[in-house]
Coordinates of C-alpha atoms and ligand atoms in Angstrom, one line a residue:
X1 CA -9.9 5.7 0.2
X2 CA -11.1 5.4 4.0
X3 CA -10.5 2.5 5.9
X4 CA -7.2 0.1 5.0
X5 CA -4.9 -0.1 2.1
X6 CA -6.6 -2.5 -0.3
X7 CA -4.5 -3.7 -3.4
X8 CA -6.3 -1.3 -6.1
X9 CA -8.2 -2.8 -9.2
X10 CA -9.2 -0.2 -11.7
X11 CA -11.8 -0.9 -14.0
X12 CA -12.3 -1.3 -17.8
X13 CA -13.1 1.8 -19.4
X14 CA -16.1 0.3 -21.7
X15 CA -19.4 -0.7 -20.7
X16 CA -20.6 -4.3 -22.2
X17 CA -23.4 -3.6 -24.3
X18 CA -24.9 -7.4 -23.7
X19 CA -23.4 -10.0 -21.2
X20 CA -24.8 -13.6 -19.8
X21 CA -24.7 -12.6 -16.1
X22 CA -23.9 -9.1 -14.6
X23 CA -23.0 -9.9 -10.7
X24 CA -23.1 -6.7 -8.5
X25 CA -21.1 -6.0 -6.3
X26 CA -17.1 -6.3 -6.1
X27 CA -16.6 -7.8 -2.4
X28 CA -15.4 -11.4 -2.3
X29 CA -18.7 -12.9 -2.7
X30 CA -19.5 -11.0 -5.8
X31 CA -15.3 -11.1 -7.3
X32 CA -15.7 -14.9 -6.8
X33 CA -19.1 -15.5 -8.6
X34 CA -17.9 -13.8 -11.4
X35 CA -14.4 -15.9 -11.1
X36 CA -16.4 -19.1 -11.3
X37 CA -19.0 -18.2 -14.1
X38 CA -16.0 -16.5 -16.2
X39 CA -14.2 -20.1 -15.7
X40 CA -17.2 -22.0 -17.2
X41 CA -16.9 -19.6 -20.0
X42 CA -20.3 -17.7 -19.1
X43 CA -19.9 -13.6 -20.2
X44 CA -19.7 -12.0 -16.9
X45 CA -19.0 -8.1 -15.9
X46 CA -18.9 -7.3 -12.0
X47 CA -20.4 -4.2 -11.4
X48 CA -18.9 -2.4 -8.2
X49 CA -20.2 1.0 -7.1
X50 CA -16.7 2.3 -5.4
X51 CA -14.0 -0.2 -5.7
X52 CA -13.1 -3.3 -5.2
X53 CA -12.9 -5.0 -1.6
X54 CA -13.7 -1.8 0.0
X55 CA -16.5 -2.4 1.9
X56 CA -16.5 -6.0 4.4
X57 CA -14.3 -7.8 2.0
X58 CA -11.4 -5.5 2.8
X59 CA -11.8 -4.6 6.1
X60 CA -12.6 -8.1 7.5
X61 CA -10.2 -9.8 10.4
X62 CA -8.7 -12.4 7.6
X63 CA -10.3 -15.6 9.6
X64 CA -10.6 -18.3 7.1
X65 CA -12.6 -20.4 9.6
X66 CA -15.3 -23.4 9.9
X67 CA -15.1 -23.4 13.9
X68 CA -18.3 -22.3 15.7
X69 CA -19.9 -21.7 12.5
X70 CA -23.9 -22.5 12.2
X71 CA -24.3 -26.0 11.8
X72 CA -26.0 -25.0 8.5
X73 CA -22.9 -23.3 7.2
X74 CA -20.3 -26.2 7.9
X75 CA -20.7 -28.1 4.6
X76 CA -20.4 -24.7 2.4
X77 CA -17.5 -23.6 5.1
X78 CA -16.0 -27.0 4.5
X79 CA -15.8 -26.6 0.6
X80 CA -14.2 -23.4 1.3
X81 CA -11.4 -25.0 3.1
X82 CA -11.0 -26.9 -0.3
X83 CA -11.1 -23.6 -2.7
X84 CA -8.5 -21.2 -0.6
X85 CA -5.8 -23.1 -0.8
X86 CA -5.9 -23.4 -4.8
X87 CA -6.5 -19.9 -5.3
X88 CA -3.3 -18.3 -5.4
X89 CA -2.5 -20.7 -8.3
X90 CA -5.8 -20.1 -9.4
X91 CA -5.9 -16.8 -9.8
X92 CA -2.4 -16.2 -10.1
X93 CA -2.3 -14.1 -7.4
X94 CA -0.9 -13.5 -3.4
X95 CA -4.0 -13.9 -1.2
X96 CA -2.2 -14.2 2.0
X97 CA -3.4 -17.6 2.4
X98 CA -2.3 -19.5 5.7
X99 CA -3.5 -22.8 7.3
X100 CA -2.6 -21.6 10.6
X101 CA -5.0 -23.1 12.8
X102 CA -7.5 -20.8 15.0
X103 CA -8.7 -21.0 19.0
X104 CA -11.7 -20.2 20.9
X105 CA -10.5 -20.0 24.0
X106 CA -12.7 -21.3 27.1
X107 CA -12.8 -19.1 30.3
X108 CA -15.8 -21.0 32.1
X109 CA -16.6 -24.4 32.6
X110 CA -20.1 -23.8 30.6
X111 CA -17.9 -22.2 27.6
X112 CA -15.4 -25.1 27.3
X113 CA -18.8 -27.7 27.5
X114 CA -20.6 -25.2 24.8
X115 CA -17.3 -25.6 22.3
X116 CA -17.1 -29.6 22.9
X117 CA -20.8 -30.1 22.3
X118 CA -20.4 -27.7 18.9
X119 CA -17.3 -29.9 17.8
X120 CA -20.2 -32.9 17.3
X121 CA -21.1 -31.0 14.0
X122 CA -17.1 -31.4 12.7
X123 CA -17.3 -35.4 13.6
X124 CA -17.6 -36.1 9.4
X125 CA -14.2 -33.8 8.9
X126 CA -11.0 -34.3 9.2
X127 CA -10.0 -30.8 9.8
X128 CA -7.6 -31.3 13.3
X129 CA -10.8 -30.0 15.3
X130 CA -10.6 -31.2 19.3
X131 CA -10.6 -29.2 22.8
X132 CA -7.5 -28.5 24.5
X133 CA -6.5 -28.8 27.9
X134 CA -4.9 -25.6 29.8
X135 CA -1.7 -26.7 29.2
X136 CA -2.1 -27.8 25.6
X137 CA -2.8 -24.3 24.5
X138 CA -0.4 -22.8 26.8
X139 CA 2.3 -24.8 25.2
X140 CA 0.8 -24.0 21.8
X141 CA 0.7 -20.2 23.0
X142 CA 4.1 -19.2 25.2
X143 CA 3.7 -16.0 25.7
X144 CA -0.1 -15.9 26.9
X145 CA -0.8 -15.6 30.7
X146 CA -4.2 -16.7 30.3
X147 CA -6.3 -18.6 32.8
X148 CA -8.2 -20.7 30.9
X149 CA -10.6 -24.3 31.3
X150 CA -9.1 -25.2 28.3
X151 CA -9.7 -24.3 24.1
X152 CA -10.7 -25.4 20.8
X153 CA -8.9 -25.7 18.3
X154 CA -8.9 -26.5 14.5
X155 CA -5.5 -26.8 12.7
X156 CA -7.4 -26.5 9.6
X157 CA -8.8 -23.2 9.6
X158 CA -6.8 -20.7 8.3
X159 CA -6.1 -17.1 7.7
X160 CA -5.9 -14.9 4.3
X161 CA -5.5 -11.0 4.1
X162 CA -8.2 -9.1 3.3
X163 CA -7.1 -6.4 1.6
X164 CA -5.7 -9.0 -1.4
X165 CA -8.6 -11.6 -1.7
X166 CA -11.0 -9.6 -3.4
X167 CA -8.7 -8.1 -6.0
X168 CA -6.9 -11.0 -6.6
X169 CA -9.7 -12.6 -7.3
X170 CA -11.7 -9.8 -9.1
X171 CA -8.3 -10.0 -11.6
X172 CA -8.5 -13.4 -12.0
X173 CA -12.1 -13.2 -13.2
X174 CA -10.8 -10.3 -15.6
X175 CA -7.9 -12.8 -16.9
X176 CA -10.6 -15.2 -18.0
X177 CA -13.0 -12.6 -19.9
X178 CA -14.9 -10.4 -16.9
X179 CA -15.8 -7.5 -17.3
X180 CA -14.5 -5.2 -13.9
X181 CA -16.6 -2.0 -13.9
X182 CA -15.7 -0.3 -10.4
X183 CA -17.3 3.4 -10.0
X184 CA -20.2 1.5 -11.5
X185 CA -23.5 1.4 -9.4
X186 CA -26.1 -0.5 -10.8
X187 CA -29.6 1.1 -10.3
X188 CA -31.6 -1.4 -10.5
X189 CA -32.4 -4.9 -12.8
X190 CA -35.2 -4.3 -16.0
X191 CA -37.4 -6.8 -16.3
X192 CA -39.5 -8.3 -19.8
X193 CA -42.8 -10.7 -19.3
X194 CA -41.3 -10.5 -15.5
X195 CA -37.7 -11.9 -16.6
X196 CA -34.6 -10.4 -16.0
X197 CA -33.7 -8.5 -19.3
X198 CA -30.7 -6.6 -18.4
X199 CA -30.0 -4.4 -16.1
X200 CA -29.4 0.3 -15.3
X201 CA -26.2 1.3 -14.0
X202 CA -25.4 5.0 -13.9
X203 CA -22.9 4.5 -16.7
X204 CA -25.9 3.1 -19.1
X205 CA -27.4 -0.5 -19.7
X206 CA -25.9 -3.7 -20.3
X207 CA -28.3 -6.2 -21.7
X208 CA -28.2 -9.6 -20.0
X209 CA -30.6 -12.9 -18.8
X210 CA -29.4 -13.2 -15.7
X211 CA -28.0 -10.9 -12.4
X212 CA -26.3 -11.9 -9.2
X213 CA -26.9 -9.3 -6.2
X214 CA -23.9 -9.9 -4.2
X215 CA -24.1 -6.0 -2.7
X216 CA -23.0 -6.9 1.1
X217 CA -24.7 -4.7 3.3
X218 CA -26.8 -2.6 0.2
X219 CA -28.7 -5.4 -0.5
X220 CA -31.9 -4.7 1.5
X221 CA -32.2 -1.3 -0.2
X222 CA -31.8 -2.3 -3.4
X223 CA -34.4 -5.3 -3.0
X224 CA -37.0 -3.4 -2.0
X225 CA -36.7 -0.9 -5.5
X226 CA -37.6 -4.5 -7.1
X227 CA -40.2 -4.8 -4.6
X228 CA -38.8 -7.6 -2.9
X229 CA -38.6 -8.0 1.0
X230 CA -35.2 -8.5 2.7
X231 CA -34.7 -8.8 6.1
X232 CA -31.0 -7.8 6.9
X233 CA -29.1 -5.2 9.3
X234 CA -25.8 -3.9 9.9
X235 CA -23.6 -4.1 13.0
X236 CA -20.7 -2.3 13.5
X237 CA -17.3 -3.7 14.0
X238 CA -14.0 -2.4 15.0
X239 CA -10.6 -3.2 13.9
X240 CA -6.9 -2.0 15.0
X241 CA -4.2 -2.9 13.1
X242 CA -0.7 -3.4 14.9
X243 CA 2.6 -2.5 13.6
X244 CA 5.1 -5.8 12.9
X245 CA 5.6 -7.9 16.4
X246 CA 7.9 -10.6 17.1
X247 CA 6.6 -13.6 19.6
X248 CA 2.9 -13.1 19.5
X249 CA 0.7 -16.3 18.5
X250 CA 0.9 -17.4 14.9
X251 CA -2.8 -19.4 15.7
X252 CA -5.7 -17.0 15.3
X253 CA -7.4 -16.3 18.9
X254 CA -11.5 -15.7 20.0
X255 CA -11.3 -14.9 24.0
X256 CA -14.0 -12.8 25.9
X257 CA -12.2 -9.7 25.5
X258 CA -9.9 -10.1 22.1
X259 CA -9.7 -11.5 18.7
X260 CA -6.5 -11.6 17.5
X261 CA -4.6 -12.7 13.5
X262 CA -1.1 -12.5 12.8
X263 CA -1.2 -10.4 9.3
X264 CA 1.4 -10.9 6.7
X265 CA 3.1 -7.8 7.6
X266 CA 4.1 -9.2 10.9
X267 CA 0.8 -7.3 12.5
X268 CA -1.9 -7.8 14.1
X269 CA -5.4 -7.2 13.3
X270 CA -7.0 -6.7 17.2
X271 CA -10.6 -6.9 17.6
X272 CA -13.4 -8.0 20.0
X273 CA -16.7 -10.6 18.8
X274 CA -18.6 -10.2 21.5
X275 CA -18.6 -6.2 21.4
X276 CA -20.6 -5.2 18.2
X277 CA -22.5 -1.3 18.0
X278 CA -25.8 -1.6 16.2
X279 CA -27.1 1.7 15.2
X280 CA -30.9 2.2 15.4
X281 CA -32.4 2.8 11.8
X282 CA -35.5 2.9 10.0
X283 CA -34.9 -0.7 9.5
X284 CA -34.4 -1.6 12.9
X285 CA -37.9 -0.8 12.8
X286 CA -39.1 -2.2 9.5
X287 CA -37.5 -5.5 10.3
X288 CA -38.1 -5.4 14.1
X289 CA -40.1 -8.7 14.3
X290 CA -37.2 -10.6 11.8
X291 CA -34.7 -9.7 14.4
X292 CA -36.7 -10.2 17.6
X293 CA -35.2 -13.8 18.3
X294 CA -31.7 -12.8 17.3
X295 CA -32.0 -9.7 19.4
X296 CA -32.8 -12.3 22.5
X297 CA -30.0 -14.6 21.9
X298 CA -27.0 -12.4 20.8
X299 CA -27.8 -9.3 23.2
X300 CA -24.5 -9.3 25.2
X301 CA -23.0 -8.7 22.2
X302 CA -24.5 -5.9 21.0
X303 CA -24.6 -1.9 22.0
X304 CA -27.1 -0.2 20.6
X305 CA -27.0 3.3 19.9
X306 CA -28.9 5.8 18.6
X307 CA -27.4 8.8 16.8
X308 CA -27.3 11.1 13.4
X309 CA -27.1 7.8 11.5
X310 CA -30.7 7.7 12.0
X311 CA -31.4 10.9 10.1
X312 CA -28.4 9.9 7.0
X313 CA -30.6 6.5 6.9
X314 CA -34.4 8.2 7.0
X315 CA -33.4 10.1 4.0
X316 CA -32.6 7.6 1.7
X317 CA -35.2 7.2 -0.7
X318 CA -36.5 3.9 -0.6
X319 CA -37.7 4.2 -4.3
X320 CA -36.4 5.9 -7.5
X321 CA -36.7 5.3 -11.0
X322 CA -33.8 3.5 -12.8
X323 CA -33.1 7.0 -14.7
X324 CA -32.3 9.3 -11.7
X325 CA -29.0 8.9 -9.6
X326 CA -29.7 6.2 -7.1
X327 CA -28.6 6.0 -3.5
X328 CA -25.5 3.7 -4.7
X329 CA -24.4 6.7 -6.0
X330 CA -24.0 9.1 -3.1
X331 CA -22.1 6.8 -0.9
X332 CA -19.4 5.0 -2.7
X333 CA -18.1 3.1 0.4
X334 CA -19.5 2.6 3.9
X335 CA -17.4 3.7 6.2
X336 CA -18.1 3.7 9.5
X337 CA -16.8 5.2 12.7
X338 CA -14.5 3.0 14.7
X339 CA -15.3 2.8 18.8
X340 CA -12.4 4.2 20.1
X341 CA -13.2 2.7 23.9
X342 CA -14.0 -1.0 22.4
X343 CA -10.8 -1.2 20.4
X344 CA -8.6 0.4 23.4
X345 CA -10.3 -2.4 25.6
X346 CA -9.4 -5.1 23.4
X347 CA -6.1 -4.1 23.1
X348 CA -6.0 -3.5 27.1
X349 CA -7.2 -7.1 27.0
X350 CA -4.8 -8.3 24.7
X351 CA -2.0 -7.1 26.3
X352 CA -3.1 -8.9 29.9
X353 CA -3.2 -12.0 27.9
X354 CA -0.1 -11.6 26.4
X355 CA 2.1 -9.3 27.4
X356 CA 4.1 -9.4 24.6
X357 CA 1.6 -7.2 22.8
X358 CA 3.0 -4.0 24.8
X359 CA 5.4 -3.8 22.6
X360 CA 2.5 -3.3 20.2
X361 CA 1.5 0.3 17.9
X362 CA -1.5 1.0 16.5
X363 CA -1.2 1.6 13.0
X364 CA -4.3 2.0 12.1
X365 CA -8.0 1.6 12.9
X366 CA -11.1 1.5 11.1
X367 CA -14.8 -0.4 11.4
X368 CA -16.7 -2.0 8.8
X369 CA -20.5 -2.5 8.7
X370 CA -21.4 -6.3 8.4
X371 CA -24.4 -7.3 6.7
X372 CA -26.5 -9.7 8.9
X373 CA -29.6 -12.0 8.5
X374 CA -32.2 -12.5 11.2
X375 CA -30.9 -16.2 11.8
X376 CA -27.3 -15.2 11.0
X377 CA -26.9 -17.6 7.7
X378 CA -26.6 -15.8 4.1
X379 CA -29.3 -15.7 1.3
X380 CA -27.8 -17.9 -2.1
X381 CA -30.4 -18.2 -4.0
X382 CA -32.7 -17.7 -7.0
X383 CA -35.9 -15.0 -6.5
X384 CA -38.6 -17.3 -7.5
X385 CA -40.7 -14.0 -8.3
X386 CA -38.2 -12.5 -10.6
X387 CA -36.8 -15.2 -13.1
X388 CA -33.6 -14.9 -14.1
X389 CA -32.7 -12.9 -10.6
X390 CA -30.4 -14.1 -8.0
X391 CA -29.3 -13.1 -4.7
X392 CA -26.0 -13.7 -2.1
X393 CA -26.0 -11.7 0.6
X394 CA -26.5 -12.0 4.3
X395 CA -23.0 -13.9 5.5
X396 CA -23.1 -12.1 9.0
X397 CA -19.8 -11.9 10.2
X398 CA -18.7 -14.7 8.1
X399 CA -18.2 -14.0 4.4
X400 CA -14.6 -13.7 3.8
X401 CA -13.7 -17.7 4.6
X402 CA -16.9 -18.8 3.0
X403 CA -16.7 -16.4 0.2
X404 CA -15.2 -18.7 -2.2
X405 CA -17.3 -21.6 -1.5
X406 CA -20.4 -19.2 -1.6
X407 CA -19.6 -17.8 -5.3
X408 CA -19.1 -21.4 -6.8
X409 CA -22.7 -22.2 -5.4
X410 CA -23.5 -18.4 -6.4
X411 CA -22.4 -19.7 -10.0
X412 CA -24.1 -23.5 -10.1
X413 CA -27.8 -21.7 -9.2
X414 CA -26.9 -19.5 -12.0
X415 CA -25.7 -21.9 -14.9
X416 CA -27.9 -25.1 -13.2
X417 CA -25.6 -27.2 -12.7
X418 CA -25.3 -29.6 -9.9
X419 CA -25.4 -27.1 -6.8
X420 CA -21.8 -27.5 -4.6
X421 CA -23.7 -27.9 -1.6
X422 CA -27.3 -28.5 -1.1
X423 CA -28.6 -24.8 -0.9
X424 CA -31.9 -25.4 0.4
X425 CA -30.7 -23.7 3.9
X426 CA -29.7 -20.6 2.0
X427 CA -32.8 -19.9 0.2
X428 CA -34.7 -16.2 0.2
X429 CA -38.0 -17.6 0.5
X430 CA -37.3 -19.0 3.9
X431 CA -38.4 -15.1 4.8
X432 CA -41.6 -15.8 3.8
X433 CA -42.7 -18.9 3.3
X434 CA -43.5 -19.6 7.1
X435 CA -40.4 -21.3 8.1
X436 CA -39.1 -20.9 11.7
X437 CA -36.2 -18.1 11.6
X438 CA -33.6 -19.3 14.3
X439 CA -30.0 -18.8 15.4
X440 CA -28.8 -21.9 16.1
X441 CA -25.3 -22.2 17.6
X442 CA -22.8 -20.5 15.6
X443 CA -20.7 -17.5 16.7
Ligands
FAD501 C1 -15.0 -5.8 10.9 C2 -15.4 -7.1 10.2 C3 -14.8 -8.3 10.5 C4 -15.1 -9.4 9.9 N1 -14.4 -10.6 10.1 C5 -14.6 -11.7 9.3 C6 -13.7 -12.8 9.4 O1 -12.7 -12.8 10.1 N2 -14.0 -13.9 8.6 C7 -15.1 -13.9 7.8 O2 -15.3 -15.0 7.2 N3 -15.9 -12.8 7.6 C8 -15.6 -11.7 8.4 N4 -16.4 -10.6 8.2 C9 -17.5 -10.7 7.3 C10 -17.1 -10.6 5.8 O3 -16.2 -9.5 5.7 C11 -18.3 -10.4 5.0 O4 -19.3 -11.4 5.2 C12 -17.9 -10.5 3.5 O5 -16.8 -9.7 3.2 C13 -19.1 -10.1 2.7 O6 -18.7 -10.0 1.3 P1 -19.7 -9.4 0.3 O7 -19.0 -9.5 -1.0 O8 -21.1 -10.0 0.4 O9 -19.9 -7.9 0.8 P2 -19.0 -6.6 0.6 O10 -17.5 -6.9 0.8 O11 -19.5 -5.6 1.6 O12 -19.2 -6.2 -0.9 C14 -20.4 -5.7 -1.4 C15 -20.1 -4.7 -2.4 O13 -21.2 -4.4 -3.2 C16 -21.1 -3.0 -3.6 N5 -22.5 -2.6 -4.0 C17 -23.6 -2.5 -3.2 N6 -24.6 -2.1 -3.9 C18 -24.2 -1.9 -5.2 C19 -24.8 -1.4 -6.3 N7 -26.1 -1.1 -6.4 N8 -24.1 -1.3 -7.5 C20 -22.8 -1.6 -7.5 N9 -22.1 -2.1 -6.3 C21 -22.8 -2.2 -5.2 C22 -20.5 -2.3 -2.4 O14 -19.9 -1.1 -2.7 C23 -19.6 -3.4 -1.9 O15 -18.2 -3.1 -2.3 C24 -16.1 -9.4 8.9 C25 -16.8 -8.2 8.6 C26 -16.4 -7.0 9.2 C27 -17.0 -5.8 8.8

């Protein structure tokens, strides 16, 4: 497999002839629904078109964070906080879970004011969120040489490895009755009177009522075969992974010019938020006027480019009948190409914050594509159009901490019971239905 190491789940050789719910997609939103509906006794199978956690799930940085998050986000984020640290009991499994607290460190006056007025949306949690002084997170960090105005900081975020959650959790599901079908794309959903009846995958049909589409960055494409409308895009990040280092920072950090989390292994996994490649598409075009506002407030952190992925994307049919191979089927993971330059200037970066870090190797580097929204919060939520269909998708850049939260509300729209949070921010229809489409302060 491209990319990193991810703990390998094979799948059950048998195909479910009938099931309650099939959930597609084996990432951590889709391995979590089906964790939660398998646990309310609800006959699940996760279908996964490669395998599991190898797109974003597995080759996310590991923050498990509620800081800077779109106010919309923080009560879903704050439930997540609640869920990670009972899953490796839950599911029986190492996740790599650690409350290890994570920094945005503030360079400018303006930045450290920006942080402080954000921390307003924590004031109902107790999560050990406050700004720093210089000194505070020089103490905190001894090795950095940073000149900063000062940080925040939340003890209560956390960190998890990626290349463990989504297994572990795709198992667990198993353990309690899940079907796990990996090398299983699912073609499309069938439909009787307009309700979901069941749905295609290239291995045959499993009968069903209801279906979760939890297919990260895929999902656009396979809405619009149902004839739906979904505005989403992908931006490129790029990840290095360091070989074992003693003395770095055990705290996650967010600077101008690095991202930084201690990994289990004694690594690091080196990045940079504000240095994202978006590739010009056909849906750059299609969803031009979705991403318009996003475009206006999030340029600095974005490079676009315009290459042969253009072409790879303008072929892909954006209809086909549920009995030919789909495009599912031709590309089993996404893996895109790391930028070299961006990760060498992180790690450049890095190393001027903390020297320590030239004792660092690469080990390995890869990108992942992340699904985004055109106001940067995810779609959970029923179809209204299509009974019986649901969709989770959309967590731009922040789907691995919320992930468990997100499948437990994932699971409540599906079974009706009383929703985890309220989900009104997270519905589909917001698309459509007139309402203003806005970034508001999240990172
Ligand atoms: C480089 C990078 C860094 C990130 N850092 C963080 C971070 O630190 N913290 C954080 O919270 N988030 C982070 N994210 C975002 C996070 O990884 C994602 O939001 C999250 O993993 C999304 O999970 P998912 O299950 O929706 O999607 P994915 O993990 O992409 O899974 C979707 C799965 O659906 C499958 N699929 C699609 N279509 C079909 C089909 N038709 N049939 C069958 N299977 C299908 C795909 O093969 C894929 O495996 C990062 C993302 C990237 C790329």
């Amino acid at each position: 497999m491209p990319g990193p190491y991810v703990v390998p789940v094979h799948g059950n050789a048998d195909l479910p002839e009938k099931v309650d719910v099939v959930v597609i997609g084996g990432g951590i939103i889709g391995a979590s629904t089906a964790l939660e509906l398998a646990e309310q006794g609800v006959k699940v199978a996760l279908c996964e078109k490669g395998g599991i956690g190898h797109e974003q799930s597995g080759r996310n940085w590991g923050w498990v964070r509620i800081t800077r998050r779109d106010p919309r986000e923080v009560p879903l984020m704050a439930e997540a906080l609640r869920i990670w640290p009972t899953l490796a009991e839950r599911t029986g499994r190492d996740l790599g879970y650690k409350r290890a607290g994570i920094a945005f460190a503030c360079a400018t006056d303006k930045e450290f004011e920006e942080h402080q007025r954000w921390l307003l949306h924590l004031r109902d949690y107790d999560l050990g969120s406050r700004m720093l002084s210089p000194a505070e997170f020089a103490a905190m960090s001894p090795s950095s040489t940073m000149t900063l105005k000062g940080a925040l900081f939340t003890l209560g975020d956390a960190r998890a490895e990626p290349q463990k959650a989504a297994p572990a959790i795709a198992e667990a599901a198993r353990d309690r009755g899940a079907h796990i079908l990996t090398e299983c794309a699912v073609r499309g959903i069938e439909t009787k009177a307009g309700q979901v009846c069941g749905v295609v995958t290239e291995r045959g049909e499993i009968a069903c009522d209801q279906v979760v589409l939890a297919g990260g960055a895929w999902c656009s494409l396979f809405a619009r075969n149902s004839g739906l409308r979904l505005p989403q895009l992908k931006v490129i990040n790029s990840v290095i992974r360091t070989t074992p280092l003693q003395g770095g920072p055990e705290h996650s950090i967010w600077a101008q010019g690095f991202s930084i989390r201690k990994r289990q292994d004694g690594g690091y996994t080196v990045a940079n938020g504000f240095r994202n490649v978006v590739n010009i598409v056909p849906d750059s075009f299609r969803y031009m006027r979705d991403f318009l506002p996003a475009l206006g407030s999030q340029w600095s952190a974005l490079m676009l480019r315009f290459g042969g992925q253009f072409y790879d994307e303008a072929r892909i049919p954006n209809k086909w009948s549920l009995d030919e191979a789909s495009p599912f089927e031709y590309n089993r993971v996404l893996d895109p190409k790391p930028a070299l330059h961006l990760q060498d200037r992180s790690l450049e970066n890095l190393r001027k914050a903390f020297p320590v870090f030239d004792k660092a190797k690469i080990a390995q580097r890869w990108a992942g594509a992340i699904d985004v929204t055109p106001d940067a919060v995810p779609v959970i939520s029923a179809v209204d159009t299509i009974p019986g269909f649901y969709i989770a998708t959309g967590f731009s850049g922040h789907g691995f901490g919320i992930g468990p939260a997100a499948g437990r509300l994932a699971a409540d729209l599906v079974t009706g019971s009383t929703p985890l949070v309220d989900p009104a921010p997270f519905r589909f229809s917001r698309f459509s239905d007139g309402s203003k489409i806005e970034i508001i302060s999240g990172f």
